Short mmCIF file of C-alpha atoms in Angstrom, two decimals:
data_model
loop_
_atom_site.label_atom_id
_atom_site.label_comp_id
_atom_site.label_asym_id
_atom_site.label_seq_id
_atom_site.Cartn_x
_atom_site.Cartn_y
_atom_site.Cartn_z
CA UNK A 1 28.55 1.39 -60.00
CA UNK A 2 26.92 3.94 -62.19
CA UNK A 3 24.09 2.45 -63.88
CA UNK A 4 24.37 3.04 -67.57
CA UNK A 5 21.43 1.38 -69.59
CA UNK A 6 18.07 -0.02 -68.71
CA UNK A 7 19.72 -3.40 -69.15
CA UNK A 8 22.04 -2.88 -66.11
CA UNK A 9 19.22 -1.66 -64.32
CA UNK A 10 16.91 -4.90 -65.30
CA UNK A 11 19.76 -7.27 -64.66
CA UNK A 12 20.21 -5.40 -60.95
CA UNK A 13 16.42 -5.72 -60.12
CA UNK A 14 16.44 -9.48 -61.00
CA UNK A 15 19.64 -10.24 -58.50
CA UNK A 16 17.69 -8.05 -56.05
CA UNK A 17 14.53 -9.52 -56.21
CA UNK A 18 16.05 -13.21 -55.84
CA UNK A 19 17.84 -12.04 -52.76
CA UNK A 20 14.74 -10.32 -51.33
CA UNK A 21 13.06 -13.99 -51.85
CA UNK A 22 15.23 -15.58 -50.37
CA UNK A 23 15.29 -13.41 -47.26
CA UNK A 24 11.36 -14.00 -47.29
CA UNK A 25 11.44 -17.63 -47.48
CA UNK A 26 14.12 -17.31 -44.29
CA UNK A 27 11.83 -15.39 -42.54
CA UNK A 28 8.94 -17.63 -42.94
CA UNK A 29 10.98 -20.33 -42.25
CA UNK A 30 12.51 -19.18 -38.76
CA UNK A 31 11.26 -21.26 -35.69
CA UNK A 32 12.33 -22.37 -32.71
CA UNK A 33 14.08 -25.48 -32.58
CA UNK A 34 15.66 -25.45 -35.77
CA UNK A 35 19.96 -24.96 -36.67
CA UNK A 36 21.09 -21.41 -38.54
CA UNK A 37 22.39 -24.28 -40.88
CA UNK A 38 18.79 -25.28 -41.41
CA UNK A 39 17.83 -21.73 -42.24
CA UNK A 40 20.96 -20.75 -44.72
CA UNK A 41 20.10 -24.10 -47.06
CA UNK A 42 16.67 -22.55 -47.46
CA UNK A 43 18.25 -19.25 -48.48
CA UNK A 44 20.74 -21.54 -50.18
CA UNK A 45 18.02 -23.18 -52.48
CA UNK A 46 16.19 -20.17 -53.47
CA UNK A 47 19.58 -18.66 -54.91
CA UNK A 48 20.66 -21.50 -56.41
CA UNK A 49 17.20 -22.23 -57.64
CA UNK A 50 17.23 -18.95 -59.21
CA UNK A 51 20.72 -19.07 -61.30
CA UNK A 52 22.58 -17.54 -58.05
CA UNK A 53 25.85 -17.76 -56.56
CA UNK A 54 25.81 -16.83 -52.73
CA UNK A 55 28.16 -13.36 -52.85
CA UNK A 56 30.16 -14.13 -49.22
CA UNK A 57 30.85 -17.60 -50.06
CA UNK A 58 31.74 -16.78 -54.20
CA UNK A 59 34.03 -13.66 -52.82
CA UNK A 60 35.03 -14.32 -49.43
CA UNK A 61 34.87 -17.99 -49.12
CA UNK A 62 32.67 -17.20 -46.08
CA UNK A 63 31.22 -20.84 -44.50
CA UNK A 64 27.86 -20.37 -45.55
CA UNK A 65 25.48 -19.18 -48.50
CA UNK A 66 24.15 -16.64 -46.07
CA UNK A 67 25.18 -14.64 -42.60
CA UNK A 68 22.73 -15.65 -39.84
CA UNK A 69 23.70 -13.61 -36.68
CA UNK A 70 21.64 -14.10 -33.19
CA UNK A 71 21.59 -11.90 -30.04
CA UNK A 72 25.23 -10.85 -29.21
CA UNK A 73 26.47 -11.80 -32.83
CA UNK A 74 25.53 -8.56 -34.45
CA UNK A 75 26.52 -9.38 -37.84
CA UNK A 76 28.56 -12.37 -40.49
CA UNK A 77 27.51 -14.36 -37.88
CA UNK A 78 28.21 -18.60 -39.55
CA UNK A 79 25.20 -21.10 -40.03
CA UNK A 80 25.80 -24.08 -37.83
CA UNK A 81 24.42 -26.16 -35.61
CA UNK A 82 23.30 -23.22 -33.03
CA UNK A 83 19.79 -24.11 -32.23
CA UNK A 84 17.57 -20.97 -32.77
CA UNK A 85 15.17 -20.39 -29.46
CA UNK A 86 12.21 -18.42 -28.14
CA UNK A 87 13.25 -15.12 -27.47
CA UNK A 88 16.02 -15.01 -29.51
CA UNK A 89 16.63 -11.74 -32.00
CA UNK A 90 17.87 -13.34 -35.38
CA UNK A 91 19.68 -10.87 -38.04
CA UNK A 92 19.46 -12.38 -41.61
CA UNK A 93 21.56 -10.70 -44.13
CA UNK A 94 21.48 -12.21 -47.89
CA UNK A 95 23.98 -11.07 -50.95
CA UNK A 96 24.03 -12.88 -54.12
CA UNK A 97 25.11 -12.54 -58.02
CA UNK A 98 24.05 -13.42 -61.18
CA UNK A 99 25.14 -12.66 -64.44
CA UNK A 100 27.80 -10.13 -62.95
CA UNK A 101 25.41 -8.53 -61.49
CA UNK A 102 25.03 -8.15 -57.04
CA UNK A 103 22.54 -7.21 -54.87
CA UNK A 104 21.97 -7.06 -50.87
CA UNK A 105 19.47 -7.07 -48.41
CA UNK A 106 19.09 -7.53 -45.09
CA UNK A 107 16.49 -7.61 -41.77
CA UNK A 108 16.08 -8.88 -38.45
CA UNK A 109 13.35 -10.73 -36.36
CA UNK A 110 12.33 -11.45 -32.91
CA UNK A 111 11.40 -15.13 -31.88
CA UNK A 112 8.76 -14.58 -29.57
CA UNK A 113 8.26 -14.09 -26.68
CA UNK A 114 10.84 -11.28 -26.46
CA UNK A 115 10.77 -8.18 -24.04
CA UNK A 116 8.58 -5.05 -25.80
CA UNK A 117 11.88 -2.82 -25.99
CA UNK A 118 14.01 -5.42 -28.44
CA UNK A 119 10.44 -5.74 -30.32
CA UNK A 120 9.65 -2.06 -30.75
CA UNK A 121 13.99 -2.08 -31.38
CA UNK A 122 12.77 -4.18 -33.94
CA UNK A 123 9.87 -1.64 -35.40
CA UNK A 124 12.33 1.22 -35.05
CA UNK A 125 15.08 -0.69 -37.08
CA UNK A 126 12.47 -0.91 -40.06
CA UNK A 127 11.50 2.98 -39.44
CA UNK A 128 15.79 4.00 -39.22
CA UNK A 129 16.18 2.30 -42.36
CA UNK A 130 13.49 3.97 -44.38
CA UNK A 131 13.92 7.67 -42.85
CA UNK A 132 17.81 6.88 -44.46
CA UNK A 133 15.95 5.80 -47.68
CA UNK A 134 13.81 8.95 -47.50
CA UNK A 135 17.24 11.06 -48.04
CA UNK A 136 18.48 8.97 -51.04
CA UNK A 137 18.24 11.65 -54.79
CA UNK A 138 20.99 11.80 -57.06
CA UNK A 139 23.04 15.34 -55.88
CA UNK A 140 22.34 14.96 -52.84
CA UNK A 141 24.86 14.50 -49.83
CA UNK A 142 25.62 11.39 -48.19
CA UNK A 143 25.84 13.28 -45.23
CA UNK A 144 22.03 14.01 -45.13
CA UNK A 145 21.50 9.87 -44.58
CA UNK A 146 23.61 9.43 -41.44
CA UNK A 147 22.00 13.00 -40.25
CA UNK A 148 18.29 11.48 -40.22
CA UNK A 149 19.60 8.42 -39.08
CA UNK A 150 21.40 9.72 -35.85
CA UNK A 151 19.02 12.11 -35.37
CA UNK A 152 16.16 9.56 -35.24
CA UNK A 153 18.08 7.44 -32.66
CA UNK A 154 19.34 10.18 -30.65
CA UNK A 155 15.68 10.93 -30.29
CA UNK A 156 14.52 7.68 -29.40
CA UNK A 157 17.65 7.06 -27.36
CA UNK A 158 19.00 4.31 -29.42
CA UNK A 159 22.76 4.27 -30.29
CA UNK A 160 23.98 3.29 -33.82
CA UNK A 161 27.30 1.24 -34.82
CA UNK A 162 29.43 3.08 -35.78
CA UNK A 163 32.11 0.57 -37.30
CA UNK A 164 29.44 -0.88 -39.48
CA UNK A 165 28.48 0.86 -42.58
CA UNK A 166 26.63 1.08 -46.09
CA UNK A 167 28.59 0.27 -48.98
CA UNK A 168 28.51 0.80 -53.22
CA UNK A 169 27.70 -2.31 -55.09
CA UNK A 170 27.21 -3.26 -58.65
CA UNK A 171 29.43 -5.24 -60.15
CA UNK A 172 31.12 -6.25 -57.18
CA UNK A 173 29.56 -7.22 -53.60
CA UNK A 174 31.82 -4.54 -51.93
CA UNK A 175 32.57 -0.92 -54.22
CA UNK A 176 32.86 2.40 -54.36
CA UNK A 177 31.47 4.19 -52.50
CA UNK A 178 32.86 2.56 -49.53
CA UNK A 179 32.18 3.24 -46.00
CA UNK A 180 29.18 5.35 -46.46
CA UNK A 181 28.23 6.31 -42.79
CA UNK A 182 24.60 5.63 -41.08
CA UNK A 183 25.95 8.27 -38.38
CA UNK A 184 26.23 11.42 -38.23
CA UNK A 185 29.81 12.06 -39.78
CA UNK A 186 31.03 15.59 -40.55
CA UNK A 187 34.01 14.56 -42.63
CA UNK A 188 31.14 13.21 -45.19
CA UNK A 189 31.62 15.72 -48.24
CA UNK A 190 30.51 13.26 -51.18
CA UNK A 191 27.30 13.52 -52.74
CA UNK A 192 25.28 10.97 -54.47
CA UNK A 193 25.62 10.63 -58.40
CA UNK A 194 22.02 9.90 -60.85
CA UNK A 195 22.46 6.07 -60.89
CA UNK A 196 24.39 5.32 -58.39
CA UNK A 197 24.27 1.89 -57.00
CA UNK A 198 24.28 1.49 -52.80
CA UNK A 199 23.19 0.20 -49.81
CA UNK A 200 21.59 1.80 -46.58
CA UNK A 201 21.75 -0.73 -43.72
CA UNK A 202 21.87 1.11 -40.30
CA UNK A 203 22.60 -1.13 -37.25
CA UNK A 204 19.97 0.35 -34.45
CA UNK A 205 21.00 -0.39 -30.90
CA UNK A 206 20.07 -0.55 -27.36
CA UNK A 207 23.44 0.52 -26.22
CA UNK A 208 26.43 -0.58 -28.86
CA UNK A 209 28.31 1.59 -30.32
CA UNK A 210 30.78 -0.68 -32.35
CA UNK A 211 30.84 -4.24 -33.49
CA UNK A 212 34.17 -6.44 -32.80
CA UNK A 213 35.56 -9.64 -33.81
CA UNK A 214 35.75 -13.03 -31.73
CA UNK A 215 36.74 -16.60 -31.70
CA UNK A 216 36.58 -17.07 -35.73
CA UNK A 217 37.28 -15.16 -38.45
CA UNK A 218 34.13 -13.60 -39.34
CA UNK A 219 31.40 -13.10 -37.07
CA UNK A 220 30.99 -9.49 -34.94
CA UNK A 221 29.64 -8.94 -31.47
CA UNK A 222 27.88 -5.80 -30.24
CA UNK A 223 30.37 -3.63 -28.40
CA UNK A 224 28.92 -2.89 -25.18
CA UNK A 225 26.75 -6.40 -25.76
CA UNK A 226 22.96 -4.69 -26.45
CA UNK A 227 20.58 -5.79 -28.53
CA UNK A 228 21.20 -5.10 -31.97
CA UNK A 229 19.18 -5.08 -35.34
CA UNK A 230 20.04 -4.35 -39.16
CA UNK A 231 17.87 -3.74 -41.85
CA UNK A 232 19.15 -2.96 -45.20
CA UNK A 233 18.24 -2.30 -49.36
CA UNK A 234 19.66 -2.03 -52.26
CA UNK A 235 19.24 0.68 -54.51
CA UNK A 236 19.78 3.37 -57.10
CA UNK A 237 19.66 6.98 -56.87
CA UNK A 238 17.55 9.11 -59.48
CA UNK A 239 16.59 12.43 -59.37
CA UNK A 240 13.12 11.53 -58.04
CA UNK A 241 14.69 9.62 -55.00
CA UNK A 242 15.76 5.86 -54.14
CA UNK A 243 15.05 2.87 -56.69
CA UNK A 244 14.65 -0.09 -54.31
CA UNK A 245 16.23 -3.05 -55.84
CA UNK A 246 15.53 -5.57 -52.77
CA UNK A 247 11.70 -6.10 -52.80
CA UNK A 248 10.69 -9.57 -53.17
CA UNK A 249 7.90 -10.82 -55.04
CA UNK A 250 4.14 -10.53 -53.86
#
């Protein structure tokens, strides 16, 4: 989607902002002892509180208004009755619409205690995702995101999944343009448009390189099983670098 109007743009920051809440009340929410189940009906009510329709379960019929994915479940993992526990790494990844409009966000948490290399994973998750942000102008190359990315991790010695990727969005959950890599990819020759509407969301590793399917029809697994971590915005590119559409309120 190529925002056209400040309309479109105002309608895309409200969708954003309710997801960003909702991810927020998640995270405040997340304990141990309590079901995934328990955690998506509290993303559940702030959408649905807010005029919106989950986006997996409106376009995808996915079983839940949210994808809660823990340890080897690295992402569209279902809420159900898996009991979260101490030392657990928890990936929560919210998408919603309203009034046509779609938005998606995305971050991950430790349940402590945890070992100091999946918390600073953690920290360096937050830091891959905002070097990729840093790259986002309109005319510039999508290439230039996975390069910062991959050089980042590389550096660090984290590995990246490389089946997983950023994605346009707009006016649909999953657009144009599709398959934007968080990886260094040479066969990467498009360049970013003045409003385009995207996602970064790099998938930061301790030693996966790819995410497969298992036992249903939806959630992935790290592939070598590592500890694995998303984080993810929404947002435009302008000529004086990323809008951020995912920022929840104060």
């Amino acid at each position: 989607m190529i925002i056209c109007n400040d309309d479109e743009l105002t309608k895309l920051r409200e969708i954003g902002r309710i997801c960003a809440n909702a991810l927020k009340a998640m995270a405040a929410a997340l304990e141990p002892g309590m079901t995934t189940l328990e955690l998506d009906q509290i993303g559940r009510k702030v959408l649905e509180d807010a005029g919106a329709r989950s986006a997996p379960e409106f376009c995808y019929r996915f079983p839940g208004a949210t994808c809660i994915s823990v340890n080897e479940e690295v992402a569209h993992g279902i809420p159900g009755p898996r009991v979260i526990l101490a030392g657990d790494l928890v990936n929560l990844d919210v998408s919603a619409e309203k009034d046509g409009f779609f938005s998606d966000t995305g971050a991950s948490f430790t349940v402590p205690p945890v070992k100091p290399k999946v918390e600073r994973l953690c920290r360096d998750g937050k830091r891959a995702l905002w070097i990729g942000l840093n790259q986002v102008r309109s005319d510039a190359a999508f290439l230039q995101i996975g390069k910062a990315i991959g050089a980042f991790a590389a550096k660090n010695r984290y590995t990246l999944v490389a089946n997983l990727a950023s994605h346009g969005i707009g006016r649909s959950l999953h657009e144009e343009p599709a398959e934007v890599s968080t990886w260094a990819d040479p066969s990467e020759t498009r360049v970013m448009q003045d409003g385009l509407v995207f996602t970064v969301e790099p998938f930061l590793s301790l030693g996966a390189t790819w995410a497969e399917g298992g036992d249903d029809a939806w959630t992935l697994y790290s592939d070598p099983r590592a500890p694995t971590v998303q984080f993810e915005h929404t947002v435009v590119a302008t000529r004086n670098g990323p809008i951020i559409l995912t920022l929840a309120d104060e």
